[in-house]
XYZ file of C-alpha atoms in Angstrom:
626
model
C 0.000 0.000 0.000
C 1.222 3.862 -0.903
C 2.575 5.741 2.059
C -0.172 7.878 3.248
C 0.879 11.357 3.843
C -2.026 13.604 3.727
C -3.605 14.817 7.311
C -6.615 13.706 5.922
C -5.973 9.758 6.991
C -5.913 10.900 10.546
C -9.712 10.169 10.423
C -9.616 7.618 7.854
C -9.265 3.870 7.917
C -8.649 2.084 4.551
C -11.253 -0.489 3.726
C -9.569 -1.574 0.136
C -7.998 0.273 -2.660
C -10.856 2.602 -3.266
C -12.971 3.388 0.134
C -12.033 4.792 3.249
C -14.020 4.489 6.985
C -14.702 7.597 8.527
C -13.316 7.141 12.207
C -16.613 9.566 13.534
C -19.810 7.858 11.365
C -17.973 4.611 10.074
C -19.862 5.977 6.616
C -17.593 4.711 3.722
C -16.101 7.887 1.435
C -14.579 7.030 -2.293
C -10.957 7.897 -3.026
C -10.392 6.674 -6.225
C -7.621 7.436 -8.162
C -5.588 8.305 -4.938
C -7.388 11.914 -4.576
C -8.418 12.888 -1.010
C -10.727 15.556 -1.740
C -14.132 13.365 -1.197
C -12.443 12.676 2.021
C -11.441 16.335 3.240
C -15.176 17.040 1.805
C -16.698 14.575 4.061
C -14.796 16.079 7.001
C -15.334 19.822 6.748
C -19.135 19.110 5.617
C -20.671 16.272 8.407
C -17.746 16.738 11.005
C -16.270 20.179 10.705
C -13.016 19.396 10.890
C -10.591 21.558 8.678
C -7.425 19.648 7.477
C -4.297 20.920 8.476
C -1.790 21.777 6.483
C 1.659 19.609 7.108
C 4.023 22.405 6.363
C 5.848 23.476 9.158
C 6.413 27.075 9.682
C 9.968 28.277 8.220
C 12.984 27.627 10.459
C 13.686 31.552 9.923
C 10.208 32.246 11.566
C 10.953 30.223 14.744
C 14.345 32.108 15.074
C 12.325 35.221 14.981
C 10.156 33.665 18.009
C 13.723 33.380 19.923
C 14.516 29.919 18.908
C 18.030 29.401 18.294
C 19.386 28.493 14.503
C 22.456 26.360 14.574
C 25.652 28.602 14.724
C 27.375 29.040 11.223
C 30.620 27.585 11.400
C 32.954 29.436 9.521
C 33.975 26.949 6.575
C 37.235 27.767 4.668
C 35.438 29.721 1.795
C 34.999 32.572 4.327
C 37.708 35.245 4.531
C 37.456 37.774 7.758
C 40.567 39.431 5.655
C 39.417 40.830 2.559
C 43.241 42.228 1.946
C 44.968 39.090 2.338
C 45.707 36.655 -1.032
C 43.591 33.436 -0.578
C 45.477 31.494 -3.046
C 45.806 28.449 -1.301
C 42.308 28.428 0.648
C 40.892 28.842 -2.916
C 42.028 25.524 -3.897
C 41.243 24.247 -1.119
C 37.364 24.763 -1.963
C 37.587 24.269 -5.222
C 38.580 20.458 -3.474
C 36.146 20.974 -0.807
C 33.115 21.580 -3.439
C 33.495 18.227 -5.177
C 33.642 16.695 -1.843
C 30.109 15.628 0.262
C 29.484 17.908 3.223
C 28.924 15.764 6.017
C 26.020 16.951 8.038
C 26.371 18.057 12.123
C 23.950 16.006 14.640
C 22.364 19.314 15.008
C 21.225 19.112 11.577
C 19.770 15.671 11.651
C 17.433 16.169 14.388
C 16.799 19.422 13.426
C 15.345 18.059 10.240
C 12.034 19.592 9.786
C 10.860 16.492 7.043
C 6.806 15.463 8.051
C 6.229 12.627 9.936
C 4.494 9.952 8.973
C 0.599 9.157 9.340
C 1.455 6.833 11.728
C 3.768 8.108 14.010
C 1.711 11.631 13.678
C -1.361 9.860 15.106
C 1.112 8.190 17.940
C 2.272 11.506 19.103
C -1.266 13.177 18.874
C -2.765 10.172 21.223
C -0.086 11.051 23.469
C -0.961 14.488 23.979
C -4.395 13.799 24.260
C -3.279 11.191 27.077
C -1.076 13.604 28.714
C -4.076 16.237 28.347
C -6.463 14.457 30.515
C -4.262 12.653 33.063
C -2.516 15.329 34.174
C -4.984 17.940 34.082
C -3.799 20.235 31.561
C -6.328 22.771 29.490
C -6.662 22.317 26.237
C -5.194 25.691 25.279
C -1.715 24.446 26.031
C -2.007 23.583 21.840
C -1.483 27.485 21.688
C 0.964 28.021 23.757
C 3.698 29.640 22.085
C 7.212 28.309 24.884
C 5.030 24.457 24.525
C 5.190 24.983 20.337
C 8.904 26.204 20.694
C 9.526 23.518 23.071
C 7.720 20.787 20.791
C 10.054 21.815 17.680
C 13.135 21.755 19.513
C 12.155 18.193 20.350
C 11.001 17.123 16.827
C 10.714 20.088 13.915
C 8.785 17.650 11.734
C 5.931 17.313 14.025
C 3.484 19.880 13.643
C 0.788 20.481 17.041
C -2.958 20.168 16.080
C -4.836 22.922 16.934
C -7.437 23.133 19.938
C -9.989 22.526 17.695
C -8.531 19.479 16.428
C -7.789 18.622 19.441
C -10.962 18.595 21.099
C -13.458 17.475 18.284
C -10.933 14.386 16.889
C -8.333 13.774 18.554
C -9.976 13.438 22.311
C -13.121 11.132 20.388
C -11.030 8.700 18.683
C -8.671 8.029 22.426
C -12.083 8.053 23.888
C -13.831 5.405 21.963
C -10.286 3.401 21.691
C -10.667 3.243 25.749
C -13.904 2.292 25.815
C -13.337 -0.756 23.807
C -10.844 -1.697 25.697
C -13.101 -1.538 28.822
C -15.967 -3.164 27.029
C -13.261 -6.100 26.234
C -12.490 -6.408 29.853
C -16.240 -6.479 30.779
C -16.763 -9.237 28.528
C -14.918 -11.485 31.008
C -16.561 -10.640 33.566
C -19.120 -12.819 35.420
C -20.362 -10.905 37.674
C -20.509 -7.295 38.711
C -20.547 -5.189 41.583
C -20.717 -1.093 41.107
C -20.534 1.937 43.438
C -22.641 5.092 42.695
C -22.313 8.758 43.878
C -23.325 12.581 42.770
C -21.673 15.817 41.848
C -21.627 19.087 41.578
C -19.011 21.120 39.390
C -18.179 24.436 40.384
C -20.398 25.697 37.174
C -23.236 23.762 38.882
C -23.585 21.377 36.621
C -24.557 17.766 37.939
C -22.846 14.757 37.513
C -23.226 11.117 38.501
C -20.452 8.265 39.023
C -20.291 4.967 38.287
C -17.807 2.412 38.784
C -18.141 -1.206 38.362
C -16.076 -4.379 40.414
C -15.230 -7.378 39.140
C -12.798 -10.586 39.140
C -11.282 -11.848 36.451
C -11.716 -15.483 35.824
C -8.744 -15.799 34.072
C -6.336 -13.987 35.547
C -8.081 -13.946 38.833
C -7.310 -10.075 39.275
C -9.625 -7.864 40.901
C -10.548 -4.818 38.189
C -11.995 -1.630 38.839
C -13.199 0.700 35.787
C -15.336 3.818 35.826
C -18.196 3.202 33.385
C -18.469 7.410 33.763
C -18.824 10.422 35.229
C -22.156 11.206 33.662
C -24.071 15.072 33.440
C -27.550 14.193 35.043
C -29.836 17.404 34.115
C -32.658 15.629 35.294
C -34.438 15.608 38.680
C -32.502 12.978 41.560
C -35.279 11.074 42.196
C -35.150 7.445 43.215
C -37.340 6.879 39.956
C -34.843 9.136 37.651
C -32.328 7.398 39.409
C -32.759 3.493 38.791
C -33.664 4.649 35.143
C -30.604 6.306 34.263
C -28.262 3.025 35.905
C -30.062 0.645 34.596
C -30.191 2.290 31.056
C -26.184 2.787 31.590
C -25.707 -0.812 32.077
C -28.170 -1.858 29.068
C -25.087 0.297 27.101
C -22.453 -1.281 28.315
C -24.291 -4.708 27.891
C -23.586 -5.533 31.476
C -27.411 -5.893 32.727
C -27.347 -9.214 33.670
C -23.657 -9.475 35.308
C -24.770 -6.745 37.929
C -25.294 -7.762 41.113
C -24.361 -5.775 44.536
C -24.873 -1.969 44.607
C -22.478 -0.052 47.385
C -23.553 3.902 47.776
C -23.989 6.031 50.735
C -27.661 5.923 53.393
C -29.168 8.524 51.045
C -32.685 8.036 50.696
C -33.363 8.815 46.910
C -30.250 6.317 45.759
C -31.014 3.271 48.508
C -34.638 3.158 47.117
C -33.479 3.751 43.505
C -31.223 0.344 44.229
C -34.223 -1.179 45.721
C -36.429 -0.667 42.325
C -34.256 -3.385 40.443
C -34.805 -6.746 42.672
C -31.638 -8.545 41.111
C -29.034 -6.043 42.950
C -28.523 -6.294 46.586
C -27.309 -3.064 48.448
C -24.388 -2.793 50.517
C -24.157 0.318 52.776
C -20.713 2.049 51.922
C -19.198 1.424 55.224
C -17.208 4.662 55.441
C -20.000 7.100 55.696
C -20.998 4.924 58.570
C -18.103 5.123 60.484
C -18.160 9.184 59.727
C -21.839 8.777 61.017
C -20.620 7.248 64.339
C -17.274 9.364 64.895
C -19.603 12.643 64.872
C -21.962 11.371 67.358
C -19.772 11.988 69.738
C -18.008 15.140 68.535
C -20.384 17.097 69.894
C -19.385 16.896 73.653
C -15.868 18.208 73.045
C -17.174 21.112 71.143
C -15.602 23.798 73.002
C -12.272 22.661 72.503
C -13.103 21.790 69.203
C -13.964 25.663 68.124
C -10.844 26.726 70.077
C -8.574 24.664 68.594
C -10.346 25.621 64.923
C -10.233 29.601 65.661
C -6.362 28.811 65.959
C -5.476 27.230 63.319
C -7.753 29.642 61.107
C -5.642 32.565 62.459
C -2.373 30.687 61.296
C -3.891 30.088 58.004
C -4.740 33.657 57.464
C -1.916 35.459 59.191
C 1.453 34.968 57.500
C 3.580 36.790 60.155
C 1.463 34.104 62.385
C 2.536 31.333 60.355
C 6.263 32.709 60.414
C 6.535 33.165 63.840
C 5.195 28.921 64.555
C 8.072 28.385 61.805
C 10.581 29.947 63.552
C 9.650 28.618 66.795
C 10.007 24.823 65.076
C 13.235 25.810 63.992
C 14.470 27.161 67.514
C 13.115 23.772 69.286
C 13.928 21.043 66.686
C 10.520 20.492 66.155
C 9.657 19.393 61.858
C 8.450 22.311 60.255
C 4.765 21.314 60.304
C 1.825 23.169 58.899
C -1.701 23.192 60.817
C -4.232 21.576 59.380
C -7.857 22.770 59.000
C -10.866 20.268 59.730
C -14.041 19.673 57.093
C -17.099 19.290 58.795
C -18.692 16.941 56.260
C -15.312 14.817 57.500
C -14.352 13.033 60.951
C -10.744 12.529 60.210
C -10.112 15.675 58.962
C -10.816 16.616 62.803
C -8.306 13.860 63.961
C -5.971 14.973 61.797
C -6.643 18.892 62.739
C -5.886 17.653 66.576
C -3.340 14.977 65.697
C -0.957 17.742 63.987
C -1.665 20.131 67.340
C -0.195 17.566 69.562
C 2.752 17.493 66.845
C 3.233 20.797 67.403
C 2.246 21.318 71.200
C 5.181 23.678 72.607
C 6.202 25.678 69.035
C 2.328 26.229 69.036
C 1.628 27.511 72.485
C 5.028 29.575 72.842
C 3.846 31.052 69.443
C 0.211 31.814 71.000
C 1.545 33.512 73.722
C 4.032 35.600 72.133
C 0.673 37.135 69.789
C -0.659 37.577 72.897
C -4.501 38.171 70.830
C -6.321 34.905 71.436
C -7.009 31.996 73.946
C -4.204 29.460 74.343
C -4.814 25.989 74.843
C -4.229 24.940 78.295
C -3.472 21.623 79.779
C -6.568 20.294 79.858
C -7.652 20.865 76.153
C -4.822 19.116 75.425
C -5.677 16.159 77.832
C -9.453 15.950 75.964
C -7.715 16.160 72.507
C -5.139 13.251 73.203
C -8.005 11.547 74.386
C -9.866 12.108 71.311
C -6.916 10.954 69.384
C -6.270 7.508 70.874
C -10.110 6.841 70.042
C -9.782 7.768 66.537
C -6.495 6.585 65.592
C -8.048 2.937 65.005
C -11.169 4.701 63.152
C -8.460 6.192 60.518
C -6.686 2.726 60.086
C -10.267 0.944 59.418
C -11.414 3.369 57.226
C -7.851 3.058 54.749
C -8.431 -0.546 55.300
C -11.520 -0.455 54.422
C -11.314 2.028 51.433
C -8.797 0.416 49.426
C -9.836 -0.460 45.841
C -6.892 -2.392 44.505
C -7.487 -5.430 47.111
C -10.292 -7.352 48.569
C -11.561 -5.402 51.387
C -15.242 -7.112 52.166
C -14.229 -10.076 53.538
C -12.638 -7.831 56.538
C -15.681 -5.782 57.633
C -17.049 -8.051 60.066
C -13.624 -8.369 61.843
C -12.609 -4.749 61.529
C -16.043 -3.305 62.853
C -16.238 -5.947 65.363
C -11.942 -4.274 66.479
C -14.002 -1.090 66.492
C -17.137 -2.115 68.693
C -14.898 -3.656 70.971
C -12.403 -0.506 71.552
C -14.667 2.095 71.932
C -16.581 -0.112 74.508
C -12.983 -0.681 76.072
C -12.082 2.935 76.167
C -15.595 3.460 77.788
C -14.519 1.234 80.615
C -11.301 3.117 81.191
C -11.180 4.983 84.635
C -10.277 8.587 85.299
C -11.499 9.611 81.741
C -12.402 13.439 81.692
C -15.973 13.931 82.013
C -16.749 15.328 78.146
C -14.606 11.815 77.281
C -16.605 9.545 78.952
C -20.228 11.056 77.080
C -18.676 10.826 74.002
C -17.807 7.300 73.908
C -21.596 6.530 75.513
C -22.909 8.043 72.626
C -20.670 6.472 70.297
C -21.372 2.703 71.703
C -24.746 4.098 71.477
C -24.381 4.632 67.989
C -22.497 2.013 67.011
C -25.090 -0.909 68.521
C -27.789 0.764 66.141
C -25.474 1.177 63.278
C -24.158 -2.739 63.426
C -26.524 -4.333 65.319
C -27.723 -6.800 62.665
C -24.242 -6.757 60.590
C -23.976 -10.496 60.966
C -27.378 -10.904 59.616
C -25.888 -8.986 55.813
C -24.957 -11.979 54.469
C -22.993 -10.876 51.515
C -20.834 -10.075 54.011
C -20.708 -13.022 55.945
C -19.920 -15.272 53.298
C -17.282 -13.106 51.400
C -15.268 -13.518 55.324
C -15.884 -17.613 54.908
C -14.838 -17.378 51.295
C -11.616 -15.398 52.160
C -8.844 -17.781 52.895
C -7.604 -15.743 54.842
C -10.190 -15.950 57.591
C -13.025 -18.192 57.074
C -14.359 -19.505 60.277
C -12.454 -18.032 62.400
C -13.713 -14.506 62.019
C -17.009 -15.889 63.826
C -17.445 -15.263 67.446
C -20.962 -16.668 67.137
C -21.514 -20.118 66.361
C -24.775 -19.791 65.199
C -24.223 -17.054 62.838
C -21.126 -19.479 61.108
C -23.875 -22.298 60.821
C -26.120 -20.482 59.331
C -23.985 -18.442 56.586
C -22.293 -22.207 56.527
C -26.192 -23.595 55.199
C -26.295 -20.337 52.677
C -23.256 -20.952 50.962
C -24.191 -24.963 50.503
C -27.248 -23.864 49.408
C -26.037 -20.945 47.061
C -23.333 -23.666 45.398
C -25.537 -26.463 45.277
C -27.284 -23.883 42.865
C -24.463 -23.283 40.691
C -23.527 -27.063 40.317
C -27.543 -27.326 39.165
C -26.858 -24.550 36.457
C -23.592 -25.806 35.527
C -24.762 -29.758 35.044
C -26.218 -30.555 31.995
C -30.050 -31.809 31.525
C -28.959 -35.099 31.665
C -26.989 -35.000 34.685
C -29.880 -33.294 36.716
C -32.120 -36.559 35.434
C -29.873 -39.035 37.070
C -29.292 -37.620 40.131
C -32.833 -37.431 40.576
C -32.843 -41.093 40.063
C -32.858 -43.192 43.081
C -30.505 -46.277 43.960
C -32.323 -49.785 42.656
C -33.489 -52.064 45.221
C -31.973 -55.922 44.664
C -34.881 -58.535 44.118
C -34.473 -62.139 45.169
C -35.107 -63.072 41.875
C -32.082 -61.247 40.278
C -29.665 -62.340 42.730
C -27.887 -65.738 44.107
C -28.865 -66.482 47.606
C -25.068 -66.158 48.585
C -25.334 -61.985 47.900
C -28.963 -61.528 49.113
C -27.308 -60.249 52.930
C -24.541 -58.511 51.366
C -26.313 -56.223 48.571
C -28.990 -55.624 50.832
C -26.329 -54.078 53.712
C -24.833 -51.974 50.786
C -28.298 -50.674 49.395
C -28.679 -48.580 52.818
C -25.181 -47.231 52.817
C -24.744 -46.192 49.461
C -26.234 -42.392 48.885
C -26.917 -40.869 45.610
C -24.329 -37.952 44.383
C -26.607 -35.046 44.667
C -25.690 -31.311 43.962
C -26.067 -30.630 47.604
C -23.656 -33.606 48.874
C -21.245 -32.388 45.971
C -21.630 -28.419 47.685
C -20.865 -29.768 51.303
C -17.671 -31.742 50.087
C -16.677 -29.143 48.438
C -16.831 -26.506 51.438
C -15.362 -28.864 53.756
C -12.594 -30.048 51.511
C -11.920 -25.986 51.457
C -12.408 -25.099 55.294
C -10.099 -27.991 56.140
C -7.237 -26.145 54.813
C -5.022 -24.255 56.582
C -5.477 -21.080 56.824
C -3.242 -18.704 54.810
C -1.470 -15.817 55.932
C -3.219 -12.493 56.526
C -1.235 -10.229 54.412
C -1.281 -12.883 51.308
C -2.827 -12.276 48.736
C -6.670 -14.030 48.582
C -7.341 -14.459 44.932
C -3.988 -15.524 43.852
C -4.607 -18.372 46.138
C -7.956 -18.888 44.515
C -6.526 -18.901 41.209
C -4.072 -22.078 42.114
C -7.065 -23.808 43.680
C -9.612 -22.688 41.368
C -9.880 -26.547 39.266
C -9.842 -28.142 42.792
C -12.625 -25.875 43.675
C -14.514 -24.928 40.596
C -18.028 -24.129 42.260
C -16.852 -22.447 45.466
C -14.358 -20.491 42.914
C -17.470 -19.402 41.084
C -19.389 -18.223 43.999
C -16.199 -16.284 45.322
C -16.334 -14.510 42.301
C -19.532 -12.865 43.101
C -19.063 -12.539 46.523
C -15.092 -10.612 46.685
C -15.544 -8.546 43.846
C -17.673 -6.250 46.014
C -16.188 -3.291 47.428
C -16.882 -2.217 50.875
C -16.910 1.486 50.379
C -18.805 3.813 47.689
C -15.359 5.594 47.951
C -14.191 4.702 44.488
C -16.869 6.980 43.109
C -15.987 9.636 45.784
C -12.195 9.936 44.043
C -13.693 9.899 40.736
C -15.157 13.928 41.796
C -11.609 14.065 43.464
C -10.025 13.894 39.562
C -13.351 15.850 38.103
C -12.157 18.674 40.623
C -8.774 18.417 39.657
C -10.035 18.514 35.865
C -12.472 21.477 35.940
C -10.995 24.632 37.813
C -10.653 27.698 38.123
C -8.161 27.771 35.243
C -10.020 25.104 33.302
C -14.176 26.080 33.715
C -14.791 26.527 30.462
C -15.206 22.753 29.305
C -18.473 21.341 27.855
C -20.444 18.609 29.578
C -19.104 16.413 26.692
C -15.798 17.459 27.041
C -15.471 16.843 30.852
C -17.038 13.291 30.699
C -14.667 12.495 28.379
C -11.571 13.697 29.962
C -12.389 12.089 33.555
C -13.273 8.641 31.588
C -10.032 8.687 30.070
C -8.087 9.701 33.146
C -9.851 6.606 35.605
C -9.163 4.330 32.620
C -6.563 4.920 30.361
């Protein structure tokens, strides 16, 4: 095939030696004879898009712009001395002409020949990749310094304009990413997704979602976002369980989704409870935030003093010198305060935690202002306090939050650690009086909040199925029988759909009974001890030797890794393996979602607030997935 060299097969595919594919409408365009004018046609008429010419602006024109030419070297035909007889350098030239000049390195990369379609179309994907992963605006195309900088670095690649930029470049990297996704998905058995809402700083609304799922093959737990999604209409639990279940139907993931994990908000737990086939999982973070502010309320004094103070550092900078200097003069780390977020517990913790850090700088700094209250003894007493409760809170909820491991199977261990210290702490003597109400109304809390957590029993039998714990994770014997019964139950099930029609007919067969008639005398006492010990192979026998082949092994180290495990053990185990699959792939938090609007407020700012809806959906899509 000719060397394509036109601009114009940056949205083309060839089909054969006369049609091309549009990349946008995947409408087939004539280019016989080799002409691409049907095809530049077809762009500037259905898609708008003006093609660029390859030409690179003049090397002269780039000096002119302050870029540096390579330095003339003066060659022997140059005389500085006009006066002086150049006999001898004459014929040395005359030599020199009929002689190759050998270019410098300088030249050769300096070599402002086009690139090819190809490697044009590599660099442009990569800018488009750079674009939306690290947050840049799209106007960096225009930037004079990034064109001078892109030229020193390769003359014969020319930057597409924003334009291009935005309305083909961006599509094409987007769709090329969502097939991949879709590829992944397609291995997928079953699904879990988290769920959460938006709102951009140009107050438009946006919904996440981000689907969970093992790998059967690898046996590798993925995480994609399916989008960040603008959501004009009304939240409504109705609205709601519309737009997810029409955003599955897209993806063609309907009937792989299984376990929904968002936060206690009314309209999205009843929008989860309009599709019967997905269970709901209560994102486990927002409960522990509910819990941890129950209590906050009892040290609120110190609380606002300790908040006034580290406001007046943030917005006085001679403040903020003077606690430097003081670090300095008593070896203390040059530590910044830290402000608290209502909306967040650990910001709090974290707000007291960095106070203790900085405990004598801070109060020799306070006093020296002289202009506010300092915090005495005994605010200090109540916030260490506070901080040996919470520290435990902050390690369950990282725990918990992860999205790169399995983190289900530990909730009922982890919340039971949490239950149990906050009751301990309770118990402690000599606790201040503002201490001791606190934790009451956090045990309180807490009793409500996980009072029936045994009873979830997605979560129960994700801990059995977790080699890692299993049984032991059960202080109740009762509860471990019962989730025991489920998962027999649940895999006898699976064995049922995996047998084939014929299979299912014979086990439903019973065991012959031996007549007198068809047998000697001599075996009548024999075959008729054997006919009452021999038991038909049912799914449900096959489910319980199965789970007690598995529970008999030893149990594997904690930090190990679960699935690879699994994925050695997963032809010993084929129907438990199956069932894992749908029970670890669920996450234990809705935070995944939560970091998606972490990115989207990284991606639209203050700098960057003039992106479309499109535009933005795009760009977060591609930087969760790329």
């Amino acid at each position: 095939m000719d060397r394509k060299r036109s601009d114009v097969w940056n949205h083309y595919s060839v089909i054969d030696s006369g049609m091309a594919k549009c990349s946008y409408c995947s409408n087939s365009v004539s280019y016989k004879g080799g002409s691409t004018s049907n095809l530049s046609k077809h762009l500037k008429r259905k898609h708008i898009i003006q093609n660029e010419s390859r030409k690179h602006p003049r090397i002269n024109e780039m000096i002119e712009q302050n870029v540096d030419e390579p330095s003339k070297q003066n060659t022997p035909e140059t005389n500085n001395d006009q006066n002086q007889p150049s006999t001898s350098i004459n014929a040395i030239n005359v030599i020199n002409k009929s002689r190759p000049i050998q270019k410098s390195v300088y030249s050769y990369f300096m070599n402002d020949k086009p690139l090819s379609v190809s490697k044009q179309n590599k660099i442009d994907e990569q800018l488009a990749v750079m674009i939306s992963k690290e947050f840049q605006p799209f106007s960096l195309v225009e930037s004079v310094e990034f064109k001078k900088f892109i030229y020193l670095l390769n003359p014969g690649y020319l930057v597409p304009s924003r334009k291009t930029l935005s309305k083909s470049i961006l599509p094409q990297l987007y769709e090329k990413t969502k097939e991949k996704v879709r590829n992944n998905l397609l291995n997928a058995k079953y699904i879990s997704f988290t769920t959460d809402g938006w709102t951009s700083i140009n107050n438009d609304s946006f919904i996440a979602v981000t689907v969970h799922f093992i790998d059967p093959e690898e046996c590798v737990l993925k995480t994609f976002l399916l989008g960040c999604f603008n959501v004009v209409e009304s939240h409504t639990a109705l609205n709601l369980s519309l737009f997810l279940n029409n955003c599955f139907k897209d993806w063609n993931i309907t009937e792989k989704v299984k376990v929904a994990v968002s936060d206690n908000a009314a309209n999205i737990t009843s929008a989860i409870g309009m599709n019967q086939n997905w269970h709901h999982i209560p994102c486990l973070a927002h409960t522990l935030d509910l819990i941890a502010q129950s209590g906050l309320g009892e040290i609120k004094n110190v609380h606002k003093k300790v908040k006034s103070i580290v406001e007046y550092f943030k917005r006085s900078t001679k403040a903020n010198l003077r606690l430097k200097n003081a670090q300095k003069q008593m070896g203390y780390p040059e530590l910044k305060l830290i402000q608290d977020v209502c909306t967040r517990w650990n910001s709090t913790y974290d707000m007291f935690q960095r106070c203790i850090d900085n405990k004598e700088p801070l109060m020799y700094t306070i006093a020296k202002i002289g202009n506010m209250d300092n915090l005495v003894h005994e605010d200090f007493e109540l916030i260490k306090h506070y901080c040996a409760i919470f520290k435990p809170f902050k390690e369950v909820t990282i725990e918990l939050s992860s999205e790169k491991g399995i983190s289900i199977s530990k909730v009922l261990i982890l919340i039971k650690a949490l239950h149990s210290h906050i009751k301990n702490k309770e118990k402690e003597p000599n606790l201040p009086n503002a201490i001791h109400l606190m934790l009451s109304k956090m045990v309180i809390k807490a009793n409500a909040k996980f009072e029936n957590i045994e009873n979830q029993s997605i979560l129960t039998e994700a801990t059995i199925l977790d080699p890692r714990f299993k049984k032991e994770a059960f202080n109740n014997p009762y509860t471990y029988q019962k989730t025991y019964e489920k998962i027999v139950k649940k895999v006898s099930k699976i064995i049922r759909l995996n047998q084939s029609p014929a299979e299912n007919e014979e086990n439903e067969k019973t065991i012959p009974t031996y007549r007198e008639n068809e047998t000697s005398e001599i075996w009548q006492q024999f075959d008729s001890q054997v006919s009452t010990s021999i038991s038909v192979n049912t799914p449900t026998s096959e489910a319980i030797v199965e789970l007690d082949r598995y529970l008999n092994e030893p149990i594997l180290d904690r930090k190990s890794d679960p699935l690879k495990w699994w994925n050695d053990r997963k032809k010993i185990y084929p129907n438990l393996f199956d069932f894992m699959l749908l029970r670890l792939c669920v996450p234990s938090t809705s935070v995944p979602s939560e970091r998606t609007f972490s990115k989207a407020d990284d991606t639209i700012s203050e700098r960057r607030n003039r992106f479309s809806t499109n535009n933005l959906e795009m760009l977060i899509f591609l930087n969760s997935n790329y």
